[in-house]
């Protein structure tokens, strides 16, 4: 891998940037691999990268039906944080945040991790109590998080309407300063480039159409580009998890929904942190290009089509304008949807399955971008060793029969 | 001597020369006419430089005449009405308009941001992914610098003073675009009797006819348009919406439209909304959205004065503005000759027509030659000159097989460079509808293919070129759409258009060569707004960003506020070339809504401020307000939290209220609790299924407390339910959960247990509920009723009596959430306030004291009564709460029964409800939410036992108390647990979760 740096930029400037190498190859699939990863989103690419880097398994193919990073990885609002309520979640997302903190250097690709702080607003006594509970838990878990008074909120976000006359006035907030945003495409591309450099084959435009089995064992996959064999197959296909599971005769407790997001036209920066409000149903940040990036709640019906409806978008924008009345004349520039995979407890599944050699990593729903490196890291471990890492052991499929759920639903109405 | 050439031509155009309009741009005053856009007025005043580009801050002018404008973005209006990034080409001029250029410092002429151009070599596409990584963790420092460069215009500095409306509409046929095709479609559908909505983004319908000077039946085409509009106006079921953009096409033929009601004035009239958002559900849609001219990608094609050919024709034909004095046309097709001829006829000196084709021919070319215009074939514009305005071009001969053009070089002075690379049909909405696109080799454009929704495309958005064909397609589509709605429709007779001259094929040359390899000298801009060049695109392809979406994201091409209307196709083609693929194999990017940006205020409508969410008030609300209550939001309800008297803070008010409720009598407004009337022969069976306990044997007139669980076995809601008759129950729910409980129960009845005969009615707002609680509660009530026997034997705890209270028909429930003797008096809502007043009066001598939700919380916590949502969080079972007695496991089934049996819900070390007492003399409460540990000296990350769910100062005990959920809590009675707080470690003893009257003597008394 040719390293990227200011010096390589300068050197290439002399040759009019005509000598840059490919960031990754576009190889033809081989007949067989040691491990096949289905799904070239951030999680799939991270899994392949850590398989090669941490476990020395580089005879790996990542099969992507479209273009890499084109699923939810390239459609999300990029909020990163680890301030989750339950210990199991907090530890997993914290691992991920820590990996994020060194990721640009590790991948030699600037993913632009911007730790600008994630502020959660409280609008009722109930919100305040929940927020305090979370901050206390995080503190004892060793994860940064603090409560902000109304005055502190006002100073931090001067354009926020903190008036007591608001319908749901802001009463206070919590903040995780290490939280923030990152460039989603860069995360996918950085992992792809680094995995490719370690020998992983990233095969785009290759849709998996069947999962090959022999008795209770997986033996490979059927694809639009022919059968490919492997003793281990890891599926990381987000909204299409149930579709893939059905190919192996499995049924997952997952519902797929459209989730929409939108950006405004670029404006001069006025918002320097991420602001989330579950009571008013909005969250927003401002990108380094100046666009306001906003996320909606899910469209409530099930769907695999990456399309949402206008009223859901309008509702979100309304909430944003309620919190930030100066945005009324700023204009929405683009909106889109992804298909999110939602578990009954709003926590992911990172697990072996009843089919030997077949693993699933899904259920990240509305909030898995922040987990990308951590998810790949534990999933690589799980595939390499055929057993979960302690960090993801609680996230096994069995929890739905034992009842040991990790219910982040109750914990956050807006979970991004 | 000839008169000086006036850019505003002496005649023609659709402007109203009688109405001059003054306006200000960047502080300088100008004047235009009614009917002008800001762009046409600026051009008429000779203003060339209007903006700076995003990345390199290059000087930019007006490049187009419509929604596709990439350059001319301005900050419009001022103060609270200030709007960023508004396209000058779409702003209707009004008197007093104020606009300013944006994203430049210190001024448009002298912009220091242009220094970026100096470093341009270091800033190729995606450079930021490759650098700013050292030293590790320093991105936040670089980011601060990057953010300085971010954005274009500014958000207003105060709340938007204008209002926005929402409107929902249905129609048979929605026609988008009121050019010739759209007018014909609307006419066909309207005449057939269909309900038609015709919308167009422009102030005046007519589309391309407005500026083209075309004729129909020998008369100016706008005469025909006028007649059609008059006829449409007379049809009762036709709505014509000018200034209305259809911006999004959603599922089930729902389209979002935004109507700019008052944007053509300085501010809306009193009572007028600024804009109106329409959500239109149409049975059939006809898209007649036209086409957008495509620029050529040649070196330094961005200078002010470089303009689309048809735009220049529009400025002349529609606004009587010559965009320059001496023009060069650079084209790859015949069509642009029309523009050249029009400009020439309008008095512009046409220095040359540079045609990329070696042998252009055909009627238009002949016509140009016949007028003595110089047609230079087989050549290209290889460079442009000038700084804040173009001053000339270089041209040179193209050579087969070479990407350089160096032969026969010639310079031509000019102040206007028209260019045309053909036309791109506006398939945005068609694509948004889910329709497939197909690539047309001949025109190098994507056209609508297979439709997925009930939609048709007609006219130039469908690839039609000749006016005659546009009319025909429009009429046919309108008639077919009406026909599909069940109307007998036939295409109307159409006027005759001038014959369309046969055109010669265009020459597709996606990157025009110059005298140096692309990227070595100057810049070949593809996306003008984001400063993406052909070299950037080739670089991305070289680096493996071979999918269009990768290309877009890596280079940011097409990601600007114009969404790449003039650049997407060229970018696609350059990618195809660079990767050796055909354009259709590369595919097109998805078109995402909105077509043009939509104000967030319009999307919001009225649902902000007080209308964000309805505020619900109890019938007694006004009394609480007058009493000076402090309110809190509980769901949508506003509830009195406490009633401070003069000089009291919350703590003191609370102490007084608590004291009264425990020692005298308190009065509480409990009207907000959800009430669901459950009626039908299967009502008891139904309740048996949704509650954990049994209802069949509950006597009439008796009350019972119950838990509803979710399927997974966790507590969902709680409340007291009363049997009113054999087949009739009144269920009460928590305040916040009333609606979710009702929909859940309805869902069960309608989807799961359709055989049950049960009807549910929400009666929450039918009744007001006044709670009297405390040792004197009975005495107060005795004063108010003659027909209810209040003797404990006759009216025991957990029962209901009917009668009159204060002369009002009432249901009185003897239930208690405070641990004191309590009565809940329920009357028709309209009598609520009267009842409250009567109680206050009768209770005066007993020291009756209103208490709010805060005191209620303390009173119940002293008793260990749980609040769903406070002690529970969706992970708590009745067993965890120590209330296993409420689960009747012998019932064959109830919701949650199976869930409760799962191994994890049976674990003995689950978190369980306990009470906490602090060390004697400790006056500080534990913070709610504080987490508890077993080891006093633990350090993070430390194993936690659970957390404090409720914590109060107990007046009755004169000590702090708390409730907590902790692991294996019931087995820990008497143990000490610790709460490590930021400033101290608090110790607490685990006790039974009941601090007050554990035997329940008081409430049974
Ligand atoms: C609008 C929106 C906003 C969001 N906001 C946030 C946020 O702010 N913060 C946050 O942390 N998370 C957020 N998320 C969630 C986050 O995006 C996802 O959880 C995460 O990106 C999932 O990554 P992934 O790699 O698992 O899935 P994806 O990126 O979706 O990748 C799955 C891939 O599998 C491929 N695939 C599917 N089927 C097949 C097949 N049969 N064969 C081959 N390949 C297949 C798909 O094409 C896709 O590329 C948001 C999501 C959306 C939609």
PDB file of N, CA, C and O in Angstrom, chain A residues 326-374:
ATOM      1  N   UNK A 326     -33.936  29.594  13.929  1.00  0.00           N
ATOM      2  CA  UNK A 326     -33.284  30.351  12.846  1.00  0.00           C
ATOM      3  C   UNK A 326     -33.141  29.521  11.578  1.00  0.00           C
ATOM      4  O   UNK A 326     -32.722  30.034  10.551  1.00  0.00           O
ATOM      5  N   UNK A 327     -33.474  28.233  11.653  1.00  0.00           N
ATOM      6  CA  UNK A 327     -33.276  27.401  10.467  1.00  0.00           C
ATOM      7  C   UNK A 327     -34.488  27.390   9.533  1.00  0.00           C
ATOM      8  O   UNK A 327     -34.482  26.694   8.525  1.00  0.00           O
ATOM      9  N   UNK A 328     -35.521  28.152   9.868  1.00  0.00           N
ATOM     10  CA  UNK A 328     -36.739  28.112   9.062  1.00  0.00           C
ATOM     11  C   UNK A 328     -36.499  28.414   7.590  1.00  0.00           C
ATOM     12  O   UNK A 328     -37.155  27.865   6.716  1.00  0.00           O
ATOM     13  N   UNK A 329     -35.547  29.302   7.314  1.00  0.00           N
ATOM     14  CA  UNK A 329     -35.332  29.704   5.916  1.00  0.00           C
ATOM     15  C   UNK A 329     -34.141  29.003   5.290  1.00  0.00           C
ATOM     16  O   UNK A 329     -33.799  29.266   4.144  1.00  0.00           O
ATOM     17  N   UNK A 330     -33.501  28.139   6.070  1.00  0.00           N
ATOM     18  CA  UNK A 330     -32.469  27.290   5.472  1.00  0.00           C
ATOM     19  C   UNK A 330     -33.202  26.183   4.732  1.00  0.00           C
ATOM     20  O   UNK A 330     -34.294  25.787   5.120  1.00  0.00           O
ATOM     21  N   UNK A 331     -32.615  25.698   3.660  1.00  0.00           N
ATOM     22  CA  UNK A 331     -33.387  24.783   2.831  1.00  0.00           C
ATOM     23  C   UNK A 331     -32.842  23.353   2.824  1.00  0.00           C
ATOM     24  O   UNK A 331     -31.621  23.141   2.795  1.00  0.00           O
ATOM     25  N   UNK A 332     -33.755  22.428   2.823  1.00  0.00           N
ATOM     26  CA  UNK A 332     -33.388  21.020   2.675  1.00  0.00           C
ATOM     27  C   UNK A 332     -32.872  20.804   1.268  1.00  0.00           C
ATOM     28  O   UNK A 332     -33.502  21.187   0.302  1.00  0.00           O
ATOM     29  N   UNK A 333     -31.711  20.173   1.170  1.00  0.00           N
ATOM     30  CA  UNK A 333     -31.095  20.003  -0.142  1.00  0.00           C
ATOM     31  C   UNK A 333     -31.258  18.586  -0.671  1.00  0.00           C
ATOM     32  O   UNK A 333     -31.364  18.379  -1.872  1.00  0.00           O
ATOM     33  N   UNK A 334     -31.259  17.610   0.224  1.00  0.00           N
ATOM     34  CA  UNK A 334     -31.262  16.225  -0.236  1.00  0.00           C
ATOM     35  C   UNK A 334     -31.801  15.363   0.892  1.00  0.00           C
ATOM     36  O   UNK A 334     -31.478  15.597   2.049  1.00  0.00           O
ATOM     37  N   UNK A 335     -32.624  14.399   0.553  1.00  0.00           N
ATOM     38  CA  UNK A 335     -33.064  13.441   1.568  1.00  0.00           C
ATOM     39  C   UNK A 335     -33.021  12.046   0.969  1.00  0.00           C
ATOM     40  O   UNK A 335     -33.072  11.890  -0.249  1.00  0.00           O
ATOM     41  N   UNK A 336     -32.900  11.058   1.825  1.00  0.00           N
ATOM     42  CA  UNK A 336     -32.747   9.686   1.321  1.00  0.00           C
ATOM     43  C   UNK A 336     -33.120   8.730   2.437  1.00  0.00           C
ATOM     44  O   UNK A 336     -33.385   9.152   3.561  1.00  0.00           O
ATOM     45  N   UNK A 337     -33.123   7.461   2.118  1.00  0.00           N
ATOM     46  CA  UNK A 337     -33.448   6.462   3.125  1.00  0.00           C
ATOM     47  C   UNK A 337     -32.499   5.280   3.032  1.00  0.00           C
ATOM     48  O   UNK A 337     -31.940   4.998   1.983  1.00  0.00           O
ATOM     49  N   UNK A 338     -32.324   4.620   4.149  1.00  0.00           N
ATOM     50  CA  UNK A 338     -31.634   3.326   4.180  1.00  0.00           C
ATOM     51  C   UNK A 338     -32.589   2.327   4.800  1.00  0.00           C
ATOM     52  O   UNK A 338     -33.636   2.706   5.334  1.00  0.00           O
ATOM     53  N   UNK A 339     -32.246   1.060   4.717  1.00  0.00           N
ATOM     54  CA  UNK A 339     -33.101   0.053   5.341  1.00  0.00           C
ATOM     55  C   UNK A 339     -32.397  -0.464   6.589  1.00  0.00           C
ATOM     56  O   UNK A 339     -31.295  -1.004   6.516  1.00  0.00           O
ATOM     57  N   UNK A 340     -33.040  -0.221   7.713  1.00  0.00           N
ATOM     58  CA  UNK A 340     -32.393  -0.589   8.965  1.00  0.00           C
ATOM     59  C   UNK A 340     -33.023  -1.856   9.540  1.00  0.00           C
ATOM     60  O   UNK A 340     -34.208  -2.119   9.375  1.00  0.00           O
ATOM     61  N   UNK A 341     -32.190  -2.616  10.208  1.00  0.00           N
ATOM     62  CA  UNK A 341     -32.520  -3.931  10.738  1.00  0.00           C
ATOM     63  C   UNK A 341     -32.728  -3.816  12.239  1.00  0.00           C
ATOM     64  O   UNK A 341     -31.771  -3.633  12.971  1.00  0.00           O
ATOM     65  N   UNK A 342     -33.963  -3.924  12.660  1.00  0.00           N
ATOM     66  CA  UNK A 342     -34.244  -3.619  14.063  1.00  0.00           C
ATOM     67  C   UNK A 342     -34.625  -4.867  14.855  1.00  0.00           C
ATOM     68  O   UNK A 342     -35.524  -5.609  14.473  1.00  0.00           O
ATOM     69  N   UNK A 343     -33.917  -5.069  15.944  1.00  0.00           N
ATOM     70  CA  UNK A 343     -34.183  -6.180  16.847  1.00  0.00           C
ATOM     71  C   UNK A 343     -35.211  -5.738  17.881  1.00  0.00           C
ATOM     72  O   UNK A 343     -35.338  -4.550  18.172  1.00  0.00           O
ATOM     73  N   UNK A 344     -35.897  -6.700  18.486  1.00  0.00           N
ATOM     74  CA  UNK A 344     -36.889  -6.330  19.489  1.00  0.00           C
ATOM     75  C   UNK A 344     -36.292  -5.507  20.632  1.00  0.00           C
ATOM     76  O   UNK A 344     -36.974  -4.690  21.231  1.00  0.00           O
ATOM     77  N   UNK A 345     -35.016  -5.727  20.945  1.00  0.00           N
ATOM     78  CA  UNK A 345     -34.422  -4.974  22.050  1.00  0.00           C
ATOM     79  C   UNK A 345     -33.508  -3.858  21.546  1.00  0.00           C
ATOM     80  O   UNK A 345     -32.771  -3.262  22.338  1.00  0.00           O
ATOM     81  N   UNK A 346     -33.542  -3.601  20.247  1.00  0.00           N
ATOM     82  CA  UNK A 346     -32.737  -2.524  19.658  1.00  0.00           C
ATOM     83  C   UNK A 346     -31.249  -2.708  19.897  1.00  0.00           C
ATOM     84  O   UNK A 346     -30.491  -1.749  19.898  1.00  0.00           O
ATOM     85  N   UNK A 347     -30.842  -3.930  20.107  1.00  0.00           N
ATOM     86  CA  UNK A 347     -29.413  -4.223  20.213  1.00  0.00           C
ATOM     87  C   UNK A 347     -29.039  -5.209  19.121  1.00  0.00           C
ATOM     88  O   UNK A 347     -29.892  -5.932  18.623  1.00  0.00           O
ATOM     89  N   UNK A 348     -27.752  -5.236  18.758  1.00  0.00           N
ATOM     90  CA  UNK A 348     -27.358  -6.064  17.619  1.00  0.00           C
ATOM     91  C   UNK A 348     -27.274  -7.561  17.951  1.00  0.00           C
ATOM     92  O   UNK A 348     -27.302  -7.953  19.113  1.00  0.00           O
ATOM     93  N   UNK A 349     -27.151  -8.335  16.905  1.00  0.00           N
ATOM     94  CA  UNK A 349     -26.859  -9.767  17.016  1.00  0.00           C
ATOM     95  C   UNK A 349     -25.483  -9.965  16.400  1.00  0.00           C
ATOM     96  O   UNK A 349     -25.259  -9.587  15.251  1.00  0.00           O
ATOM     97  N   UNK A 350     -24.537 -10.503  17.185  1.00  0.00           N
ATOM     98  CA  UNK A 350     -23.203 -10.813  16.646  1.00  0.00           C
ATOM     99  C   UNK A 350     -22.956 -12.226  17.116  1.00  0.00           C
ATOM    100  O   UNK A 350     -22.577 -12.451  18.263  1.00  0.00           O
ATOM    101  N   UNK A 351     -23.167 -13.192  16.228  1.00  0.00           N
ATOM    102  CA  UNK A 351     -23.419 -14.509  16.785  1.00  0.00           C
ATOM    103  C   UNK A 351     -23.089 -15.639  15.834  1.00  0.00           C
ATOM    104  O   UNK A 351     -23.114 -15.481  14.615  1.00  0.00           O
ATOM    105  N   UNK A 352     -22.791 -16.788  16.417  1.00  0.00           N
ATOM    106  CA  UNK A 352     -22.833 -18.024  15.655  1.00  0.00           C
ATOM    107  C   UNK A 352     -24.296 -18.342  15.384  1.00  0.00           C
ATOM    108  O   UNK A 352     -25.185 -17.704  15.949  1.00  0.00           O
ATOM    109  N   UNK A 353     -24.530 -19.340  14.537  1.00  0.00           N
ATOM    110  CA  UNK A 353     -25.919 -19.717  14.256  1.00  0.00           C
ATOM    111  C   UNK A 353     -26.017 -21.228  14.378  1.00  0.00           C
ATOM    112  O   UNK A 353     -24.990 -21.909  14.518  1.00  0.00           O
ATOM    113  N   UNK A 354     -27.228 -21.750  14.289  1.00  0.00           N
ATOM    114  CA  UNK A 354     -27.357 -23.218  14.324  1.00  0.00           C
ATOM    115  C   UNK A 354     -26.659 -23.897  13.147  1.00  0.00           C
ATOM    116  O   UNK A 354     -26.411 -25.090  13.207  1.00  0.00           O
ATOM    117  N   UNK A 355     -26.355 -23.155  12.085  1.00  0.00           N
ATOM    118  CA  UNK A 355     -25.604 -23.748  10.973  1.00  0.00           C
ATOM    119  C   UNK A 355     -24.109 -23.563  11.259  1.00  0.00           C
ATOM    120  O   UNK A 355     -23.645 -22.429  11.422  1.00  0.00           O
ATOM    121  N   UNK A 356     -23.393 -24.647  11.295  1.00  0.00           N
ATOM    122  CA  UNK A 356     -21.983 -24.577  11.635  1.00  0.00           C
ATOM    123  C   UNK A 356     -21.217 -23.756  10.591  1.00  0.00           C
ATOM    124  O   UNK A 356     -21.399 -23.960   9.382  1.00  0.00           O
ATOM    125  N   UNK A 357     -20.364 -22.894  11.025  1.00  0.00           N
ATOM    126  CA  UNK A 357     -19.566 -22.101  10.090  1.00  0.00           C
ATOM    127  C   UNK A 357     -20.292 -20.873   9.545  1.00  0.00           C
ATOM    128  O   UNK A 357     -19.716 -20.108   8.792  1.00  0.00           O
ATOM    129  N   UNK A 358     -21.534 -20.709   9.924  1.00  0.00           N
ATOM    130  CA  UNK A 358     -22.296 -19.546   9.451  1.00  0.00           C
ATOM    131  C   UNK A 358     -22.491 -18.570  10.617  1.00  0.00           C
ATOM    132  O   UNK A 358     -22.940 -18.976  11.693  1.00  0.00           O
ATOM    133  N   UNK A 359     -22.131 -17.337  10.379  1.00  0.00           N
ATOM    134  CA  UNK A 359     -22.188 -16.326  11.444  1.00  0.00           C
ATOM    135  C   UNK A 359     -23.014 -15.134  10.967  1.00  0.00           C
ATOM    136  O   UNK A 359     -22.994 -14.794   9.792  1.00  0.00           O
ATOM    137  N   UNK A 360     -23.678 -14.516  11.882  1.00  0.00           N
ATOM    138  CA  UNK A 360     -24.440 -13.316  11.532  1.00  0.00           C
ATOM    139  C   UNK A 360     -24.033 -12.141  12.411  1.00  0.00           C
ATOM    140  O   UNK A 360     -23.776 -12.293  13.610  1.00  0.00           O
ATOM    141  N   UNK A 361     -23.990 -10.975  11.763  1.00  0.00           N
ATOM    142  CA  UNK A 361     -23.716  -9.726  12.458  1.00  0.00           C
ATOM    143  C   UNK A 361     -24.741  -8.735  11.907  1.00  0.00           C
ATOM    144  O   UNK A 361     -24.655  -8.304  10.769  1.00  0.00           O
ATOM    145  N   UNK A 362     -25.750  -8.421  12.696  1.00  0.00           N
ATOM    146  CA  UNK A 362     -26.849  -7.604  12.177  1.00  0.00           C
ATOM    147  C   UNK A 362     -27.645  -7.012  13.345  1.00  0.00           C
ATOM    148  O   UNK A 362     -27.266  -7.173  14.491  1.00  0.00           O
ATOM    149  N   UNK A 363     -28.722  -6.364  13.005  1.00  0.00           N
ATOM    150  CA  UNK A 363     -29.574  -5.812  14.061  1.00  0.00           C
ATOM    151  C   UNK A 363     -29.061  -4.490  14.601  1.00  0.00           C
ATOM    152  O   UNK A 363     -29.511  -4.017  15.632  1.00  0.00           O
ATOM    153  N   UNK A 364     -28.139  -3.865  13.886  1.00  0.00           N
ATOM    154  CA  UNK A 364     -27.602  -2.581  14.362  1.00  0.00           C
ATOM    155  C   UNK A 364     -28.604  -1.452  14.186  1.00  0.00           C
ATOM    156  O   UNK A 364     -28.453  -0.378  14.757  1.00  0.00           O
ATOM    157  N   UNK A 365     -29.591  -1.724  13.359  1.00  0.00           N
ATOM    158  CA  UNK A 365     -30.716  -0.795  13.272  1.00  0.00           C
ATOM    159  C   UNK A 365     -30.312   0.609  12.928  1.00  0.00           C
ATOM    160  O   UNK A 365     -29.593   0.867  11.970  1.00  0.00           O
ATOM    161  N   UNK A 366     -30.758   1.542  13.755  1.00  0.00           N
ATOM    162  CA  UNK A 366     -30.563   2.950  13.449  1.00  0.00           C
ATOM    163  C   UNK A 366     -29.223   3.463  13.964  1.00  0.00           C
ATOM    164  O   UNK A 366     -28.954   4.643  13.832  1.00  0.00           O
ATOM    165  N   UNK A 367     -28.426   2.594  14.564  1.00  0.00           N
ATOM    166  CA  UNK A 367     -27.252   3.150  15.255  1.00  0.00           C
ATOM    167  C   UNK A 367     -25.955   2.398  15.139  1.00  0.00           C
ATOM    168  O   UNK A 367     -25.127   2.457  16.041  1.00  0.00           O
ATOM    169  N   UNK A 368     -25.708   1.735  14.015  1.00  0.00           N
ATOM    170  CA  UNK A 368     -24.518   0.904  13.958  1.00  0.00           C
ATOM    171  C   UNK A 368     -23.292   1.527  13.331  1.00  0.00           C
ATOM    172  O   UNK A 368     -22.229   0.910  13.320  1.00  0.00           O
ATOM    173  N   UNK A 369     -23.396   2.740  12.824  1.00  0.00           N
ATOM    174  CA  UNK A 369     -22.197   3.327  12.217  1.00  0.00           C
ATOM    175  C   UNK A 369     -21.104   3.488  13.272  1.00  0.00           C
ATOM    176  O   UNK A 369     -19.937   3.195  13.047  1.00  0.00           O
ATOM    177  N   UNK A 370     -21.529   3.957  14.433  1.00  0.00           N
ATOM    178  CA  UNK A 370     -20.573   4.187  15.514  1.00  0.00           C
ATOM    179  C   UNK A 370     -19.886   2.906  15.945  1.00  0.00           C
ATOM    180  O   UNK A 370     -18.861   2.931  16.577  1.00  0.00           O
ATOM    181  N   UNK A 371     -20.496   1.768  15.593  1.00  0.00           N
ATOM    182  CA  UNK A 371     -19.957   0.486  16.047  1.00  0.00           C
ATOM    183  C   UNK A 371     -19.059  -0.141  15.010  1.00  0.00           C
ATOM    184  O   UNK A 371     -18.493  -1.207  15.253  1.00  0.00           O
ATOM    185  N   UNK A 372     -18.901   0.503  13.837  1.00  0.00           N
ATOM    186  CA  UNK A 372     -18.257  -0.166  12.713  1.00  0.00           C
ATOM    187  C   UNK A 372     -16.936  -0.858  13.072  1.00  0.00           C
ATOM    188  O   UNK A 372     -16.828  -2.078  12.895  1.00  0.00           O
ATOM    189  N   UNK A 373     -15.934  -0.136  13.606  1.00  0.00           N
ATOM    190  CA  UNK A 373     -14.684  -0.860  13.869  1.00  0.00           C
ATOM    191  C   UNK A 373     -14.845  -1.914  14.968  1.00  0.00           C
ATOM    192  O   UNK A 373     -14.316  -3.019  14.835  1.00  0.00           O
ATOM    193  N   UNK A 374     -15.582  -1.592  15.999  1.00  0.00           N
ATOM    194  CA  UNK A 374     -15.738  -2.532  17.114  1.00  0.00           C
ATOM    195  C   UNK A 374     -16.464  -3.778  16.669  1.00  0.00           C
ATOM    196  O   UNK A 374     -16.089  -4.906  17.030  1.00  0.00           O
TER     197      UNK A 374
END
